[in-house]
Coordinates of C-alpha atoms and ligand atoms in Angstrom, one line a residue:
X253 CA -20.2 7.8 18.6
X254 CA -20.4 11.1 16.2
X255 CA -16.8 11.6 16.6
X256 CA -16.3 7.6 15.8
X257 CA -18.5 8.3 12.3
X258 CA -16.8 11.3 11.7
X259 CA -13.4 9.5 11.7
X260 CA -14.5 6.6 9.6
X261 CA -16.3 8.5 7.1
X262 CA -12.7 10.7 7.0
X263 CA -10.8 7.6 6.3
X264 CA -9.8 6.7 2.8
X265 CA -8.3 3.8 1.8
X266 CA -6.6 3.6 -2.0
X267 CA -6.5 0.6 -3.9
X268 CA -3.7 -0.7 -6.2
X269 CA -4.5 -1.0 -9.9
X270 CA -2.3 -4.5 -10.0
X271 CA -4.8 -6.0 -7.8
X272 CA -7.5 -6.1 -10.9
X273 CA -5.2 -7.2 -13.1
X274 CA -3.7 -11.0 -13.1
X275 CA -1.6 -12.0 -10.8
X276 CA 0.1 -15.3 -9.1
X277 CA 3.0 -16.6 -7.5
X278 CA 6.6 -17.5 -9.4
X279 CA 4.7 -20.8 -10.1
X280 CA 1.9 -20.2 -12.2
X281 CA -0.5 -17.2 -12.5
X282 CA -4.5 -18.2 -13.1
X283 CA -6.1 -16.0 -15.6
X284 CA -9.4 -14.6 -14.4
X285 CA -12.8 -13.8 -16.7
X286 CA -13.3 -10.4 -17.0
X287 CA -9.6 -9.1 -16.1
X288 CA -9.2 -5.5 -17.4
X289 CA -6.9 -5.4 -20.6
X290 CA -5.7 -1.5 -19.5
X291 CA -5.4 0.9 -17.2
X292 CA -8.5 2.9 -18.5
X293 CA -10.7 -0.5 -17.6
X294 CA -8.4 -1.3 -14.2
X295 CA -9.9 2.1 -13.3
X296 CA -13.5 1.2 -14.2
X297 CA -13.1 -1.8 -11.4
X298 CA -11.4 0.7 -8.8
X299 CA -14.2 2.8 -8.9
X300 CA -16.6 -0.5 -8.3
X301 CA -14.6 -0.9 -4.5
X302 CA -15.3 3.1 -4.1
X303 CA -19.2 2.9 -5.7
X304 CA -20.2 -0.5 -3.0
X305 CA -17.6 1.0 0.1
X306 CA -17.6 4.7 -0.2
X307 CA -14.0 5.0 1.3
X308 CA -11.9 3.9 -1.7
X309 CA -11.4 6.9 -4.1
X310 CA -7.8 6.9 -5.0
X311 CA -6.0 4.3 -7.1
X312 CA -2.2 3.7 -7.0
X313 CA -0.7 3.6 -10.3
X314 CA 2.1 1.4 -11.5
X315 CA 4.6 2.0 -13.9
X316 CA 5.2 1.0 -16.2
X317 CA 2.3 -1.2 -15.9
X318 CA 0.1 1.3 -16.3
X319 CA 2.1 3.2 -19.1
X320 CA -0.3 5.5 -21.2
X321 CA 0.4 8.1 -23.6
X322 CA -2.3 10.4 -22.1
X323 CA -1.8 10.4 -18.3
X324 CA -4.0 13.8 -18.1
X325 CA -6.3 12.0 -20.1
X326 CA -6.1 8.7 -17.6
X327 CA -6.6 11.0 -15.0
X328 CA -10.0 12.5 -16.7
X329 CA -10.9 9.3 -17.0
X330 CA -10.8 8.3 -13.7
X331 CA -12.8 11.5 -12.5
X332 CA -15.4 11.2 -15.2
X333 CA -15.6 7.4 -12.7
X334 CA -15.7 9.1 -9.7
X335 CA -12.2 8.0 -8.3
X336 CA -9.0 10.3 -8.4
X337 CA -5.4 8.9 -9.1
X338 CA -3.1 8.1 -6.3
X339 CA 0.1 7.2 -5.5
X340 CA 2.5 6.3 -8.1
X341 CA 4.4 3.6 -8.1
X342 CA 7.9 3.4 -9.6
X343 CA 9.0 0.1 -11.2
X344 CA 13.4 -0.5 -11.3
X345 CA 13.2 -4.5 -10.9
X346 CA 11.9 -5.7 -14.0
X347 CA 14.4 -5.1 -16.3
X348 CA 17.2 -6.9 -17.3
X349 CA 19.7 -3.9 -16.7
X350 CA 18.5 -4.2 -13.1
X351 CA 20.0 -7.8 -12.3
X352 CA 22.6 -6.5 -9.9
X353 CA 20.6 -3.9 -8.7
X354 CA 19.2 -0.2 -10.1
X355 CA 20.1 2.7 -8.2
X356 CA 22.5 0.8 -6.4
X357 CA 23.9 -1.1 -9.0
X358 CA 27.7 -1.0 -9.8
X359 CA 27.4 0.4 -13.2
X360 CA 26.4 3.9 -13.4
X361 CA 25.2 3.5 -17.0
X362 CA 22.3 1.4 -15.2
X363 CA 22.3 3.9 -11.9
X364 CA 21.6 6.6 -14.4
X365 CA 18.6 4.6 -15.7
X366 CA 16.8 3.8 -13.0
X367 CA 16.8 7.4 -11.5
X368 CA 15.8 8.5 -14.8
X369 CA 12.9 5.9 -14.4
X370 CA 12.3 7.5 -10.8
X371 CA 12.3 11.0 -12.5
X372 CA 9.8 10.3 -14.9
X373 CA 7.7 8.8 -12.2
X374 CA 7.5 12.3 -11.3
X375 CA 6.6 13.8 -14.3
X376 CA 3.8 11.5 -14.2
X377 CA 3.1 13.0 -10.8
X378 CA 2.2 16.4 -12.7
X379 CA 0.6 15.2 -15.1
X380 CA -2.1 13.1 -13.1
X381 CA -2.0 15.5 -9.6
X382 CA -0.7 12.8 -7.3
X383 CA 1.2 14.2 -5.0
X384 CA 2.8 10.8 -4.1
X385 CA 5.8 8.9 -5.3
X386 CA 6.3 5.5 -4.2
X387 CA 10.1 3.8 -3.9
X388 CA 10.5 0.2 -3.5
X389 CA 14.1 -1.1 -4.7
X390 CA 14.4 -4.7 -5.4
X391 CA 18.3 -3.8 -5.1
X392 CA 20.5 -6.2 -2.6
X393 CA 23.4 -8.9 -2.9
X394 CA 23.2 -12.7 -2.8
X395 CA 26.5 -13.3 -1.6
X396 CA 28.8 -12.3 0.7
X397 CA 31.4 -10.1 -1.0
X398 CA 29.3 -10.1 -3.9
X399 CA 29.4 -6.0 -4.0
X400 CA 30.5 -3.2 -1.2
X401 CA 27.4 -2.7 1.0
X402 CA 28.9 0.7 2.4
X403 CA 29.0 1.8 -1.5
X404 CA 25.8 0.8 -2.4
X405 CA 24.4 2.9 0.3
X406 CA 25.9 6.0 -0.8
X407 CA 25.0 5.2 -4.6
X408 CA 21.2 4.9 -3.3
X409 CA 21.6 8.0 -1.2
X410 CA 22.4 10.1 -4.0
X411 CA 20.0 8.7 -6.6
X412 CA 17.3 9.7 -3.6
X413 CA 18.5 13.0 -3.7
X414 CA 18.0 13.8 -7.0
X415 CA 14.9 12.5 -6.9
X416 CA 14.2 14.7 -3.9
X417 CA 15.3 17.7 -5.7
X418 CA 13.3 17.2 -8.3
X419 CA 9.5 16.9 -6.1
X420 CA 7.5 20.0 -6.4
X421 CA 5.6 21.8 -4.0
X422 CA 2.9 19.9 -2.8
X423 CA 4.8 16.2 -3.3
X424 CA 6.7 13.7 -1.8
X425 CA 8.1 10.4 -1.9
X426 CA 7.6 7.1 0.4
X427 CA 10.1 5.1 0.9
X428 CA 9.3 1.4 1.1
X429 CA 11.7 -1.3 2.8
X430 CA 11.4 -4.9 2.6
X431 CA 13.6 -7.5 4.7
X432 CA 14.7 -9.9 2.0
X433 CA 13.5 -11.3 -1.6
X434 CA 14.8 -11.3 -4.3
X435 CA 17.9 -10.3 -2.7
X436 CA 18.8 -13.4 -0.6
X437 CA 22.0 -11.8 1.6
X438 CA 21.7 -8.1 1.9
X439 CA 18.7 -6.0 0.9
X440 CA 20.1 -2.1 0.8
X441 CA 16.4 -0.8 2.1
X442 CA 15.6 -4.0 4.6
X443 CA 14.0 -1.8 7.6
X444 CA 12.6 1.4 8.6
X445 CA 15.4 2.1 9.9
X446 CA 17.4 2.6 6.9
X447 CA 14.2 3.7 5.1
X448 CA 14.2 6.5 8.0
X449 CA 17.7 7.6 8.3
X450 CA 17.7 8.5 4.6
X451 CA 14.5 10.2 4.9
X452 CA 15.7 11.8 7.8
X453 CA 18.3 13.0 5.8
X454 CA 16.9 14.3 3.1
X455 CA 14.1 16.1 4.8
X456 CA 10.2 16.9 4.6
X457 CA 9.6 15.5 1.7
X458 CA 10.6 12.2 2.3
X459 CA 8.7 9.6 4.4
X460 CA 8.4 5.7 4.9
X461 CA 6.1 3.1 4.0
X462 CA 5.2 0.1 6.5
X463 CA 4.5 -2.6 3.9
X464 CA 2.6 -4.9 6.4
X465 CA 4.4 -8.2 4.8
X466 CA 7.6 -6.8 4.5
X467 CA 8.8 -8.2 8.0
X468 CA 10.2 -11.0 9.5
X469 CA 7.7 -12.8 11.3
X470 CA 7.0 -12.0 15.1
X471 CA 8.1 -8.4 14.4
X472 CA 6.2 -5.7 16.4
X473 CA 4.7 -3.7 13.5
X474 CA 2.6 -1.7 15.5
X475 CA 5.6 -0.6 17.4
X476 CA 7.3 0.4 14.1
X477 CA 4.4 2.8 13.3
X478 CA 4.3 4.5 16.5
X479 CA 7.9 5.7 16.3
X480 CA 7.2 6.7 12.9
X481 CA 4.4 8.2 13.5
X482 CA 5.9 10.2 16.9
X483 CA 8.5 11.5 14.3
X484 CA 6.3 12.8 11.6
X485 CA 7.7 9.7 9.3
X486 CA 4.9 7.8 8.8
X487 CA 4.0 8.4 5.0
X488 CA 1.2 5.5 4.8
X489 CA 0.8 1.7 4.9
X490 CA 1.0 -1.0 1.8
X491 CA -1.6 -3.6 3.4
X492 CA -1.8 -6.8 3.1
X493 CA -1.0 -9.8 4.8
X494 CA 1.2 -13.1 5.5
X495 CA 1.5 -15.9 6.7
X496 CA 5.2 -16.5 6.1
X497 CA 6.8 -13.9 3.8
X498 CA 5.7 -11.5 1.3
X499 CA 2.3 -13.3 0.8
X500 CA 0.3 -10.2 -0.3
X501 CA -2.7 -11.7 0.8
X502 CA -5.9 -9.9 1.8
X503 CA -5.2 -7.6 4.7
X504 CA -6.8 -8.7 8.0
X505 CA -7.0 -12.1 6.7
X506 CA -3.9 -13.4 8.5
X507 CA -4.2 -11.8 11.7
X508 CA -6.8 -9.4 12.2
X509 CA -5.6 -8.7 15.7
X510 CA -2.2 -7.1 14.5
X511 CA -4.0 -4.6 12.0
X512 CA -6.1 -3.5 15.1
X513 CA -3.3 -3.2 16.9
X514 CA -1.6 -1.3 14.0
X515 CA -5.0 0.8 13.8
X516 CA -4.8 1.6 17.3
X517 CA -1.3 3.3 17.5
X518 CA -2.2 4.9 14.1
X519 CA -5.4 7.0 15.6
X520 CA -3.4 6.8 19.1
X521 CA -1.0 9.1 17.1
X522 CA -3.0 11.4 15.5
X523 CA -2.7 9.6 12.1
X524 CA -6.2 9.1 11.4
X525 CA -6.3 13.3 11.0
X526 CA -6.1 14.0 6.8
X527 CA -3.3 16.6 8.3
X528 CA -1.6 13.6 9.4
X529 CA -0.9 12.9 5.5
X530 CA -0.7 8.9 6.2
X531 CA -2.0 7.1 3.1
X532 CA -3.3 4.0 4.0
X533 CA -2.9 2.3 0.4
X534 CA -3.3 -1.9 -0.2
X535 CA -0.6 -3.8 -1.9
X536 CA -2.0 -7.2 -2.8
X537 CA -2.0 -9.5 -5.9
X538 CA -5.2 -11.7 -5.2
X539 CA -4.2 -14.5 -6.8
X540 CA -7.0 -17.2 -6.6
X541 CA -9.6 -15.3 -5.1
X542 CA -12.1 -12.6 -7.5
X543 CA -10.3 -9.5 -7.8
X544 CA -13.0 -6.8 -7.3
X545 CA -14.8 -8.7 -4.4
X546 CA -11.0 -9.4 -2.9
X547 CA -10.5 -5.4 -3.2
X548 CA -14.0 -4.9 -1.2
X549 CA -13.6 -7.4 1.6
X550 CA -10.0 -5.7 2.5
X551 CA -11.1 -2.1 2.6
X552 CA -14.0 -3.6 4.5
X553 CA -11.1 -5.6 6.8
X554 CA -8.8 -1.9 7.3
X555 CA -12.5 0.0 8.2
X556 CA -13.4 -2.8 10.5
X557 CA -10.1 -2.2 12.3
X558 CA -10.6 0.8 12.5
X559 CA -13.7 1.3 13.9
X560 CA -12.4 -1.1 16.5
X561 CA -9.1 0.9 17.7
X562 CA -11.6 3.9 17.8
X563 CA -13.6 2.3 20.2
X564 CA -10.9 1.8 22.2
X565 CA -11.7 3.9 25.6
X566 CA -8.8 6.2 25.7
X567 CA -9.8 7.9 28.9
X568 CA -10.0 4.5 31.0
X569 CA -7.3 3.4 29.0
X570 CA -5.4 6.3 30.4
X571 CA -6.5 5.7 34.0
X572 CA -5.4 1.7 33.7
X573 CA -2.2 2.5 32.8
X574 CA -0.9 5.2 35.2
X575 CA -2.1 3.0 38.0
X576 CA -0.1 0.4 36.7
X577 CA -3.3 -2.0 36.4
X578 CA -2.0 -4.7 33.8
X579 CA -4.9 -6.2 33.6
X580 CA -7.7 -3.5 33.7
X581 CA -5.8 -1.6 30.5
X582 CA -5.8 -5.0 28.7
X583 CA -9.0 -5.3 29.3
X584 CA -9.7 -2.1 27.8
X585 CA -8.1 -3.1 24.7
X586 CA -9.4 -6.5 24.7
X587 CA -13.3 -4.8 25.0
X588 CA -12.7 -2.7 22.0
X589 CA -11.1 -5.3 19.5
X590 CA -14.4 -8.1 20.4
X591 CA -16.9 -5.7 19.8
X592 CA -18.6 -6.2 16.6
X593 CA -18.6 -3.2 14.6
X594 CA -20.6 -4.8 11.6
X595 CA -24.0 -2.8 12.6
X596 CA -22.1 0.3 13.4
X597 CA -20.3 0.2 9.9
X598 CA -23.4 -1.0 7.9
X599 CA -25.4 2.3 9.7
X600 CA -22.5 4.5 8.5
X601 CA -23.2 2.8 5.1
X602 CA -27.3 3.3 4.9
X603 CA -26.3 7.0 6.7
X604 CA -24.9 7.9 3.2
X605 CA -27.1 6.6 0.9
X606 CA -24.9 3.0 0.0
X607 CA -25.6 -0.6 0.9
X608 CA -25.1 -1.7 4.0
X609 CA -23.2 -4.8 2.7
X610 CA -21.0 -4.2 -0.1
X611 CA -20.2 -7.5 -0.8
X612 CA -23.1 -8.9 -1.4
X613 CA -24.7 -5.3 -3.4
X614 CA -21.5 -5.7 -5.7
X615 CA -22.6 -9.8 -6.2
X616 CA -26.0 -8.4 -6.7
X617 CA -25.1 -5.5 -9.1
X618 CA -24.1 -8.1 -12.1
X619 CA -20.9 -5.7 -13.1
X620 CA -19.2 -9.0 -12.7
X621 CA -21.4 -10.9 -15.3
X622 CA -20.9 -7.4 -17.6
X623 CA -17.4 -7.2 -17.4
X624 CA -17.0 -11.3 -18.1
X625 CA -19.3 -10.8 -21.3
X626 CA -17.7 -8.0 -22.5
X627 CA -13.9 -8.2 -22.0
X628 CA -12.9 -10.7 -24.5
X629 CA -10.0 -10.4 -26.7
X630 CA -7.1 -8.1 -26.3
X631 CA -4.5 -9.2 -23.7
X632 CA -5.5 -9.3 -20.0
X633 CA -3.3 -6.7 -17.9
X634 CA -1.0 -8.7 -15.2
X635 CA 2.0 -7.9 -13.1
X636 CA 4.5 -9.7 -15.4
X637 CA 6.4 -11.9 -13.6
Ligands
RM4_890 C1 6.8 -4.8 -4.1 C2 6.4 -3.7 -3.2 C3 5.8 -2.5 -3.9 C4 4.8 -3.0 -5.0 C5 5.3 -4.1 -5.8 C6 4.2 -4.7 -6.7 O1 7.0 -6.0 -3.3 O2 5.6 -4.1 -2.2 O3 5.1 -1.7 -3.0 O4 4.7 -1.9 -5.8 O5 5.8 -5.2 -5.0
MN891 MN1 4.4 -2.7 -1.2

């Protein structure tokens, strides 16, 4: 049970600054009371999930979304809160230039831009201490024909590269894939395969990013981060979940089963280890639900998980499975995963001085009732779609 705590209190889990802002689905987006109207108050509420959870200290950046002239100053800022900066995370699909793709579009006037963008995501890099650059490109086809697949794959390949070249000691970049959307034909980073190979490629430096809804549905995602794991690929997780495509819904609200079983192959492979270098970061837009509150209840869901695939009893695990006993090792499994680790995670809680329920000390603490009152004019910060 020490070793358990010791994990859990190890484990950090970052938080996205998008998911304080406003956000909603190609339909409509609901505006929220209180929504920060910069990345100086996004911070404030990050630091809220970290203050109620203890185990959120980093916040992924977004840019430009979170575009400031100061980024040493941001990053002041967020210390002075008691949170750190995190990953950044590059932005080539919101621009007009970027309709037939960025760094694998045909024009290299536009290729030329969106590496820049990617380059300058790294000068942001030094200028806050993250050490991590995030990729995701929007970039695909529509149509059959519509542009040379073979082609775009080199044109992304060297765009990487550059990027590559350019990381200083210290950094690296994750490589995120996504199956489909907006691209409706061919995606040119739709699996971790392709995410791997070029990381492969390029070396060290370069790792991939399991964005849990960026799948096709019934695909074995724990699987995925096992092999990546076993190859020294796995640079961290986007969390969240679905129920049918991208839904960027709270993680462990869909299927809390699958992130255990994603948890265990993580601590299975040694990933749970801070030499492991796995971030395990949320991407979610919470769209009806309170933002802060929605942050809370899914690093909540990722340390309930995990706490779960700790419990998991390797040793008579072991034993099952070499005797070939089917359904004594699923049994094994199956223990760990209905345990109820609430009293276990609220002790770890008291343990270090915090609540043993954040939700309800963060309903209690009457930030929200503050941050209603006081942020009222100026324009509420949202993803922009
Ligand atoms: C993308 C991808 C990226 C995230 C953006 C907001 O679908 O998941 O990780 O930065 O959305
Ligand atoms: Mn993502």
């Amino acid at each position: 049970m020490t070793d358990i705590k010791a994990a859990l209190r190890a484990q950090h889990i970052e938080t996205p600054s998008w998911a304080y802002g406003n956000s909603g689905t190609r339909f409509k987006v609901f505006a929220q009371k209180g929504v920060p109207r910069d990345p100086y108050e996004k911070l404030a509420d990050a630091a809220q999930v970290h203050a109620y959870t203890g185990i959120a200290p980093t916040v992924a950046l977004h840019i430009p979304w979170d575009k400031v002239d100061d980024y040493a100053d941001l990053a002041r800022h967020a210390r002075e809160l008691g949170v750190g900066i995190g990953a950044i995370n590059s932005n080539v699909f919101q621009d007009d230039d970027y309709m037939l793709g960025s760094v694998t579009n045909p024009a290299a006037r536009v290729r030329r831009k969106a590496t820049d963008h990617l380059l300058e995501c790294v000068d942001i890099m030094d200028a806050t201490g993250s050490d991590t650059l995030k990729l995701w490109f929007s970039d695909g086809i529509n149509y059959p024909g519509q542009d040379d697949i073979r082609a775009r794959q080199d044109r992304l390949a060297e765009s990487l590269a550059e990027v590559y070249d350019r990381l200083g000691e210290g950094q690296r970049f994750l490589l995120e894939y996504k199956l489909f959307e907006p691209a409706f034909y061919a995606t040119d980073v739709p699996d971790w395969g392709t995410a791997y190979a070029h990381c492969v490629k390029l070396g060290p430096k370069a790792q991939v990013v399991v964005d849990t809804g960026h799948h096709a549905p019934g695909t074995n995602i724990e699987f995925i981060v096992a092999f990546l794991l076993r190859e020294g690929k796995l640079g961290g997780f986007d969390f969240n979940s679905r129920f049918y495509a991208d839904d960027d819904l709270m993680v462990g609200a869909a299927d809390p089963f699958q992130l255990f079983r994603i948890m265990f192959e993580v601590v299975r492979g040694g990933g749970l280890d801070p030499e492991a270098g796995v971030a395990f970061m949320l991407d979610q837009c919470h769209n009806i639900e309170p933002k802060i509150p929605g942050q809370i209840r899914s690093v909540m869901n990722v340390q309930e998980a995990t706490a779960k695939a700790l419990l998991v009893d390797r040793e008579a695990l072991a034993a099952a499975q070499s005797e070939g006993d089917v359904l004594g090792a699923n049994a094994v499994f199956m223990d760990a995963y209905n345990t109820d680790v609430r009293p276990l995670l609220a002790e770890l809680r008291e343990e270090s001085g915090l609540a043993p329920d954040p939700m309800t000390a963060y309903a209690k603490s009457g930030y929200f009732e503050k941050i209603a009152a006081e942020r009222v004019g100026g324009n509420q910060a949202g993803w922009g779609a």
